[in-house]
Amino acid sequence: MKKMIPLLILFVIGAYLFYKFGPKPGIKENAQAPAIQSKLIDGSAFQLDDLNGNYVILDFWASWCGPCHREAGDVLALYNKYEGKTFKDGNGFELLSVALERNDRNWKAVAEKLGFNWKYQIVDISRIVATSDIASPYGVNEIPAKFLIGPSGEFLLVKASLQEIDAYLSELE
């Protein structure tokens, strides 16, 4: 029996880690995107449902993330390309960025330097990306990570490249 206790402990730890960090079954195209409730950087309350009726790029990034810095110009260009556009079905476009930060010191200066000027920005202070209350339900375990969410809140593209998102949106114009 004493030999079973360490195995049982390992099993419980393994099950918890799989639950917390493993693949999320609902994260696939056409599935409903998990709810997000947070505060925007201006302090106002935000829910992802506030953006229903629009196409939404959800961009997980961080000020300390090298790949995020390298693609920031392309994110900004994509935002500028579709900002204010309407699509065949009459819906607009929004960009929601979630900065997954280790502290609250650096993100603002980096976001300003990179030109992130859109309204919908959230900062989530989390020590590990995968433990973020916002990123975890999306199965985000590395950044940058991008999703395209449709007007009804459904995933259109999951962990997509900027080129895939651009191609998808350009077909809707």
Backbone as CSV, one residue per row, in Angstrom:
resi,resn,N_x,N_y,N_z,CA_x,CA_y,CA_z,C_x,C_y,C_z
1,MET,0.810,-1.195,0.000,0.000,0.000,0.000,0.861,1.268,0.000
2,LYS,1.968,1.259,0.775,2.837,2.439,0.829,3.459,2.719,-0.535
3,LYS,3.681,1.684,-1.339,4.252,1.867,-2.673,3.248,2.525,-3.614
4,MET,1.981,2.383,-3.323,0.929,2.937,-4.174,0.745,4.448,-3.975
5,ILE,1.063,4.951,-2.810,0.827,6.368,-2.504,1.616,7.282,-3.444
6,PRO,2.930,7.062,-3.647,3.646,7.934,-4.595,3.074,7.844,-6.014
7,LEU,2.654,6.662,-6.422,2.050,6.523,-7.759,0.725,7.280,-7.849
8,LEU,-0.047,7.199,-6.796,-1.313,7.907,-6.763,-1.093,9.422,-6.811
9,ILE,-0.106,9.898,-6.071,0.229,11.328,-6.085,0.663,11.761,-7.483
10,LEU,1.522,10.973,-8.120,1.956,11.286,-9.484,0.777,11.289,-10.452
11,PHE,-0.122,10.340,-10.286,-1.297,10.282,-11.149,-2.155,11.538,-10.995
12,VAL,-2.404,11.948,-9.764,-3.221,13.136,-9.503,-2.550,14.381,-10.075
13,ILE,-1.262,14.513,-9.873,-0.527,15.660,-10.423,-0.581,15.643,-11.943
14,GLY,-0.357,14.490,-12.536,-0.406,14.368,-13.992,-1.783,14.700,-14.543
15,ALA,-2.823,14.223,-13.887,-4.189,14.510,-14.330,-4.480,16.002,-14.249
16,TYR,-4.035,16.641,-13.172,-4.248,18.082,-13.036,-3.512,18.842,-14.141
17,LEU,-2.264,18.501,-14.388,-1.490,19.187,-15.424,-2.114,18.991,-16.805
18,PHE,-2.599,17.798,-17.076,-3.258,17.552,-18.365,-4.519,18.396,-18.476
19,TYR,-5.299,18.439,-17.387,-6.519,19.251,-17.382,-6.204,20.721,-17.607
20,LYS,-5.188,21.221,-16.923,-4.864,22.652,-16.980,-4.180,23.043,-18.279
21,PHE,-3.233,22.219,-18.742,-2.401,22.613,-19.874,-2.624,21.792,-21.132
22,GLY,-3.405,20.735,-21.051,-3.620,19.854,-22.198,-4.523,20.487,-23.239
23,PRO,-4.758,19.760,-24.317,-5.610,20.296,-25.384,-7.019,20.574,-24.876
24,LYS,-7.603,21.627,-25.381,-8.953,22.014,-24.998,-9.917,21.508,-26.075
25,PRO,-10.892,20.680,-25.714,-11.751,20.058,-26.714,-12.605,21.035,-27.508
26,GLY,-12.992,22.175,-26.960,-13.859,23.108,-27.667,-13.128,24.093,-28.551
27,ILE,-11.821,24.002,-28.640,-11.043,24.969,-29.405,-10.851,24.434,-30.824
28,LYS,-11.869,24.619,-31.642,-11.809,24.203,-33.037,-12.724,25.121,-33.830
29,GLU,-12.499,25.170,-35.109,-13.297,26.044,-35.963,-14.772,25.693,-35.839
30,ASN,-15.607,26.716,-35.859,-17.065,26.651,-35.741,-17.559,26.457,-34.311
31,ALA,-16.675,26.211,-33.351,-17.076,26.127,-31.952,-17.218,27.546,-31.399
32,GLN,-17.987,27.695,-30.358,-18.172,28.998,-29.719,-16.900,29.376,-28.946
33,ALA,-16.435,30.598,-29.113,-15.256,31.076,-28.393,-15.593,31.217,-26.907
34,PRO,-14.668,30.842,-26.024,-14.911,31.011,-24.585,-15.131,32.482,-24.223
35,ALA,-15.935,32.685,-23.212,-16.228,34.045,-22.748,-14.957,34.696,-22.206
36,ILE,-14.874,35.982,-22.405,-13.811,36.784,-21.798,-14.491,37.922,-21.064
37,GLN,-14.157,38.072,-19.787,-14.609,39.212,-18.999,-13.379,39.784,-18.314
38,SER,-13.133,41.064,-18.570,-11.944,41.685,-18.023,-12.133,43.190,-18.038
39,LYS,-11.054,43.895,-17.761,-11.037,45.349,-17.887,-10.084,45.701,-19.024
40,LEU,-10.482,46.678,-19.805,-9.600,47.204,-20.837,-8.561,48.105,-20.188
41,ILE,-7.534,48.475,-20.954,-6.467,49.294,-20.380,-6.952,50.668,-19.943
42,ASP,-8.103,51.118,-20.458,-8.647,52.400,-20.005,-9.482,52.260,-18.730
43,GLY,-9.591,51.016,-18.213,-10.319,50.767,-16.970,-11.775,50.372,-17.161
44,SER,-12.274,50.439,-18.378,-13.675,50.093,-18.602,-13.867,48.576,-18.623
45,ALA,-15.055,48.152,-18.200,-15.395,46.728,-18.188,-15.545,46.233,-19.623
46,PHE,-15.184,44.989,-19.838,-15.230,44.412,-21.182,-15.694,42.968,-21.107
47,GLN,-16.517,42.605,-22.088,-16.896,41.214,-22.329,-16.735,40.960,-23.823
48,LEU,-16.258,39.797,-24.177,-16.106,39.462,-25.593,-17.434,39.608,-26.326
49,ASP,-18.537,39.299,-25.651,-19.859,39.438,-26.268,-20.148,40.870,-26.720
50,ASP,-19.453,41.855,-26.138,-19.631,43.246,-26.552,-19.298,43.432,-28.034
51,LEU,-18.487,42.540,-28.572,-18.041,42.671,-29.957,-18.840,41.803,-30.925
52,ASN,-19.901,41.133,-30.426,-20.736,40.327,-31.324,-21.240,41.200,-32.465
53,GLY,-21.333,40.602,-33.634,-21.716,41.335,-34.831,-20.516,41.786,-35.637
54,ASN,-19.333,41.647,-35.067,-18.085,42.030,-35.746,-17.200,40.810,-35.952
55,TYR,-16.317,40.928,-36.915,-15.221,39.970,-37.022,-14.148,40.454,-36.056
56,VAL,-13.611,39.542,-35.259,-12.670,39.919,-34.213,-11.395,39.095,-34.343
57,ILE,-10.270,39.787,-34.437,-8.983,39.106,-34.294,-8.637,39.174,-32.815
58,LEU,-8.442,38.024,-32.224,-8.002,37.933,-30.831,-6.520,37.599,-30.871
59,ASP,-5.699,38.514,-30.362,-4.242,38.397,-30.443,-3.652,38.320,-29.045
60,PHE,-3.082,37.161,-28.707,-2.359,37.004,-27.447,-0.892,37.316,-27.717
61,TRP,-0.313,38.217,-26.930,1.068,38.643,-27.122,1.642,39.034,-25.761
62,ALA,2.905,39.464,-25.737,3.527,39.962,-24.511,4.673,40.901,-24.867
63,SER,4.937,41.829,-23.961,6.007,42.799,-24.189,7.385,42.141,-24.182
64,TRP,7.526,40.990,-23.530,8.802,40.296,-23.398,9.000,39.237,-24.490
65,CYS,8.061,39.129,-25.424,8.055,38.065,-26.441,8.699,38.548,-27.737
66,GLY,9.866,37.999,-28.068,10.574,38.371,-29.297,9.748,38.159,-30.554
67,PRO,9.162,36.975,-30.762,8.330,36.772,-31.957,7.152,37.750,-32.030
68,CYS,6.610,38.145,-30.890,5.517,39.121,-30.883,5.999,40.467,-31.413
69,HIS,7.198,40.864,-31.010,7.781,42.126,-31.506,8.011,42.046,-33.009
70,ARG,8.508,40.896,-33.478,8.821,40.758,-34.901,7.574,40.849,-35.784
71,GLU,6.426,40.397,-35.295,5.227,40.454,-36.130,4.327,41.649,-35.800
72,ALA,4.728,42.489,-34.869,3.893,43.630,-34.451,3.568,44.557,-35.612
73,GLY,4.517,44.806,-36.474,4.262,45.667,-37.633,3.202,45.083,-38.543
74,ASP,3.209,43.767,-38.699,2.201,43.108,-39.529,0.827,43.125,-38.860
75,VAL,0.804,43.014,-37.536,-0.464,43.117,-36.801,-1.051,44.509,-37.010
76,LEU,-0.212,45.525,-36.864,-0.655,46.904,-37.050,-1.141,47.140,-38.484
77,ALA,-0.417,46.623,-39.459,-0.818,46.778,-40.860,-2.170,46.108,-41.121
78,LEU,-2.376,44.933,-40.545,-3.651,44.234,-40.718,-4.786,45.023,-40.058
79,TYR,-4.525,45.550,-38.881,-5.524,46.379,-38.202,-5.874,47.596,-39.062
80,ASN,-4.870,48.288,-39.564,-5.105,49.477,-40.386,-5.840,49.136,-41.678
81,LYS,-5.578,47.960,-42.225,-6.226,47.542,-43.475,-7.727,47.347,-43.279
82,TYR,-8.134,46.778,-42.150,-9.545,46.425,-41.954,-10.317,47.341,-41.001
83,GLU,-9.621,48.249,-40.332,-10.302,49.155,-39.416,-11.365,49.959,-40.169
84,GLY,-12.581,49.974,-39.645,-13.655,50.741,-40.260,-14.310,50.089,-41.461
85,LYS,-13.833,48.929,-41.874,-14.419,48.249,-43.029,-15.690,47.524,-42.624
86,THR,-16.585,47.411,-43.576,-17.738,46.542,-43.411,-17.585,45.402,-44.404
87,PHE,-18.270,44.331,-44.119,-18.137,43.141,-44.940,-19.462,42.820,-45.607
88,LYS,-19.472,41.821,-46.479,-20.673,41.460,-47.235,-21.893,41.321,-46.334
89,ASP,-21.692,40.792,-45.161,-22.813,40.602,-44.245,-23.050,41.825,-43.356
90,GLY,-22.358,42.938,-43.645,-22.595,44.194,-42.951,-21.895,44.341,-41.622
91,ASN,-21.122,43.366,-41.220,-20.447,43.428,-39.929,-19.116,44.154,-40.042
92,GLY,-18.694,44.723,-38.918,-17.427,45.438,-38.868,-16.292,44.545,-38.414
93,PHE,-15.234,45.187,-37.989,-14.000,44.502,-37.623,-13.432,45.133,-36.361
94,GLU,-12.912,44.302,-35.462,-12.226,44.786,-34.266,-11.011,43.903,-33.993
95,LEU,-10.043,44.481,-33.332,-8.864,43.743,-32.879,-8.850,43.802,-31.364
96,LEU,-8.803,42.634,-30.736,-8.702,42.529,-29.285,-7.348,41.928,-28.971
97,SER,-6.488,42.705,-28.328,-5.186,42.170,-27.955,-5.153,41.941,-26.447
98,VAL,-4.563,40.811,-26.081,-4.404,40.441,-24.679,-2.914,40.293,-24.421
99,ALA,-2.359,41.216,-23.658,-0.943,41.168,-23.299,-0.799,40.269,-22.073
100,LEU,-0.076,39.182,-22.222,0.154,38.240,-21.125,1.486,38.617,-20.492
101,GLU,1.393,39.333,-19.393,2.570,39.948,-18.794,2.961,39.304,-17.469
102,ARG,4.241,39.381,-17.157,4.766,38.882,-15.882,4.638,39.929,-14.780
103,ASN,4.560,41.191,-15.208,4.352,42.303,-14.270,3.683,43.428,-15.051
104,ASP,3.364,44.504,-14.376,2.662,45.587,-15.075,3.563,46.773,-15.413
105,ARG,4.846,46.539,-15.528,5.775,47.648,-15.752,6.052,47.947,-17.222
106,ASN,6.184,46.941,-18.077,6.734,47.166,-19.406,5.724,47.259,-20.541
107,TRP,4.581,46.648,-20.400,3.691,46.490,-21.540,3.279,47.813,-22.169
108,LYS,2.982,48.829,-21.369,2.471,50.085,-21.912,3.492,50.754,-22.836
109,ALA,4.723,50.846,-22.390,5.763,51.471,-23.217,5.974,50.683,-24.503
110,VAL,5.959,49.366,-24.407,6.155,48.525,-25.594,4.972,48.672,-26.541
111,ALA,3.751,48.631,-26.012,2.561,48.768,-26.859,2.558,50.111,-27.584
112,GLU,2.941,51.173,-26.893,3.007,52.487,-27.529,4.100,52.519,-28.597
113,LYS,5.256,51.949,-28.289,6.364,51.911,-29.257,5.977,51.126,-30.506
114,LEU,5.215,50.044,-30.328,4.804,49.212,-31.459,3.619,49.801,-32.225
115,GLY,3.002,50.852,-31.676,1.889,51.513,-32.364,0.534,50.900,-32.102
116,PHE,0.397,50.133,-31.041,-0.887,49.510,-30.714,-1.828,50.592,-30.203
117,ASN,-2.707,51.048,-31.073,-3.563,52.176,-30.738,-5.050,51.832,-30.768
118,TRP,-5.386,50.566,-30.851,-6.794,50.198,-30.903,-7.402,50.207,-29.510
119,LYS,-8.717,50.295,-29.481,-9.463,50.446,-28.227,-9.410,49.200,-27.356
120,TYR,-9.523,48.039,-27.954,-9.719,46.809,-27.183,-8.382,46.141,-26.864
121,GLN,-7.810,46.562,-25.723,-6.557,45.999,-25.226,-6.736,45.610,-23.765
122,ILE,-6.271,44.407,-23.453,-6.336,43.876,-22.096,-4.928,43.500,-21.674
123,VAL,-4.600,43.727,-20.412,-3.341,43.255,-19.849,-3.684,42.236,-18.773
124,ASP,-3.135,41.042,-18.924,-3.372,39.960,-17.972,-2.035,39.602,-17.327
125,ILE,-1.899,39.908,-16.038,-0.663,39.609,-15.322,-0.706,38.149,-14.896
126,SER,0.214,37.377,-15.438,0.277,35.942,-15.144,1.734,35.518,-15.220
127,ARG,2.165,34.716,-14.314,3.568,34.273,-14.309,3.885,33.327,-15.469
128,ILE,2.916,32.528,-15.851,3.111,31.548,-16.922,1.964,31.718,-17.908
129,VAL,2.263,31.761,-19.202,1.250,31.989,-20.219,0.074,31.034,-20.059
130,ALA,0.360,29.748,-19.890,-0.701,28.743,-19.859,-1.591,28.839,-18.630
131,THR,-1.194,29.607,-17.617,-2.033,29.724,-16.422,-2.896,30.982,-16.439
132,SER,-2.832,31.741,-17.483,-3.657,32.938,-17.603,-5.133,32.552,-17.611
133,ASP,-5.931,33.276,-16.834,-7.373,33.011,-16.806,-8.025,33.307,-18.152
134,ILE,-7.433,34.168,-18.944,-7.985,34.481,-20.260,-7.434,33.534,-21.323
135,ALA,-6.140,33.281,-21.316,-5.519,32.467,-22.367,-5.782,30.969,-22.209
136,SER,-5.841,30.488,-20.986,-5.994,29.051,-20.748,-7.234,28.448,-21.407
137,PRO,-8.417,29.070,-21.308,-9.584,28.482,-21.971,-9.450,28.401,-23.495
138,TYR,-8.533,29.178,-24.051,-8.284,29.161,-25.493,-7.190,28.165,-25.875
139,GLY,-6.636,27.481,-24.890,-5.587,26.513,-25.174,-4.266,27.148,-25.561
140,VAL,-4.072,28.407,-25.185,-2.837,29.115,-25.527,-1.737,28.662,-24.578
141,ASN,-0.698,28.073,-25.147,0.454,27.669,-24.337,1.745,28.258,-24.882
142,GLU,1.621,29.033,-25.951,2.756,29.785,-26.483,2.207,31.006,-27.209
143,ILE,3.031,32.022,-27.278,2.632,33.249,-27.955,3.685,33.620,-28.978
144,PRO,3.307,34.381,-29.982,1.983,34.916,-30.239,0.993,33.819,-30.662
145,ALA,-0.269,34.078,-30.378,-1.353,33.176,-30.788,-2.528,34.047,-31.222
146,LYS,-3.092,33.705,-32.375,-4.171,34.509,-32.942,-5.357,33.637,-33.314
147,PHE,-6.542,34.220,-33.122,-7.788,33.562,-33.455,-8.641,34.562,-34.228
148,LEU,-9.420,34.071,-35.175,-10.411,34.910,-35.839,-11.774,34.420,-35.373
149,ILE,-12.533,35.340,-34.803,-13.845,35.033,-34.255,-14.895,35.725,-35.118
150,GLY,-15.933,34.983,-35.466,-16.984,35.496,-36.332,-18.018,36.327,-35.602
151,PRO,-18.942,36.918,-36.356,-19.949,37.812,-35.789,-20.850,37.183,-34.723
152,SER,-20.998,35.873,-34.748,-21.830,35.189,-33.749,-21.002,34.623,-32.606
153,GLY,-19.714,34.963,-32.551,-18.844,34.504,-31.468,-18.229,33.144,-31.702
154,GLU,-18.288,32.655,-32.932,-17.731,31.348,-33.256,-16.307,31.477,-33.803
155,PHE,-15.491,30.450,-33.549,-14.145,30.421,-34.118,-14.245,30.230,-35.629
156,LEU,-13.591,31.102,-36.361,-13.453,30.918,-37.806,-12.071,30.345,-38.115
157,LEU,-11.057,30.853,-37.417,-9.681,30.353,-37.541,-9.093,30.233,-36.140
158,VAL,-8.373,29.158,-35.895,-7.803,28.872,-34.585,-6.286,28.839,-34.696
159,LYS,-5.623,29.612,-33.842,-4.159,29.722,-33.845,-3.651,29.896,-35.278
160,ALA,-4.174,30.918,-35.895,-3.917,31.187,-37.305,-2.788,32.183,-37.492
161,SER,-2.206,32.157,-38.671,-1.193,33.153,-39.026,-1.903,34.427,-39.482
162,LEU,-1.179,35.517,-39.496,-1.733,36.774,-39.987,-2.113,36.662,-41.459
163,GLN,-1.348,35.907,-42.222,-1.650,35.715,-43.641,-2.966,34.959,-43.826
164,GLU,-3.211,33.947,-42.985,-4.472,33.209,-43.066,-5.652,34.104,-42.712
165,ILE,-5.479,34.917,-41.684,-6.547,35.822,-41.266,-6.829,36.850,-42.358
166,ASP,-5.775,37.418,-42.933,-5.926,38.399,-44.004,-6.650,37.779,-45.198
167,ALA,-6.260,36.581,-45.596,-6.900,35.913,-46.735,-8.386,35.671,-46.451
168,TYR,-8.700,35.250,-45.246,-10.091,34.981,-44.881,-10.914,36.265,-44.944
169,LEU,-10.412,37.332,-44.320,-11.152,38.586,-44.295,-11.270,39.204,-45.679
170,SER,-10.239,39.067,-46.503,-10.303,39.680,-47.846,-11.375,39.008,-48.699
171,GLU,-11.693,37.757,-48.429,-12.766,37.074,-49.157,-14.147,37.607,-48.767
172,LEU,-14.257,38.271,-47.644,-15.537,38.755,-47.137,-15.860,40.171,-47.568
173,GLU,-14.877,40.882,-48.104,-15.101,42.288,-48.482,-16.041,42.403,-49.663
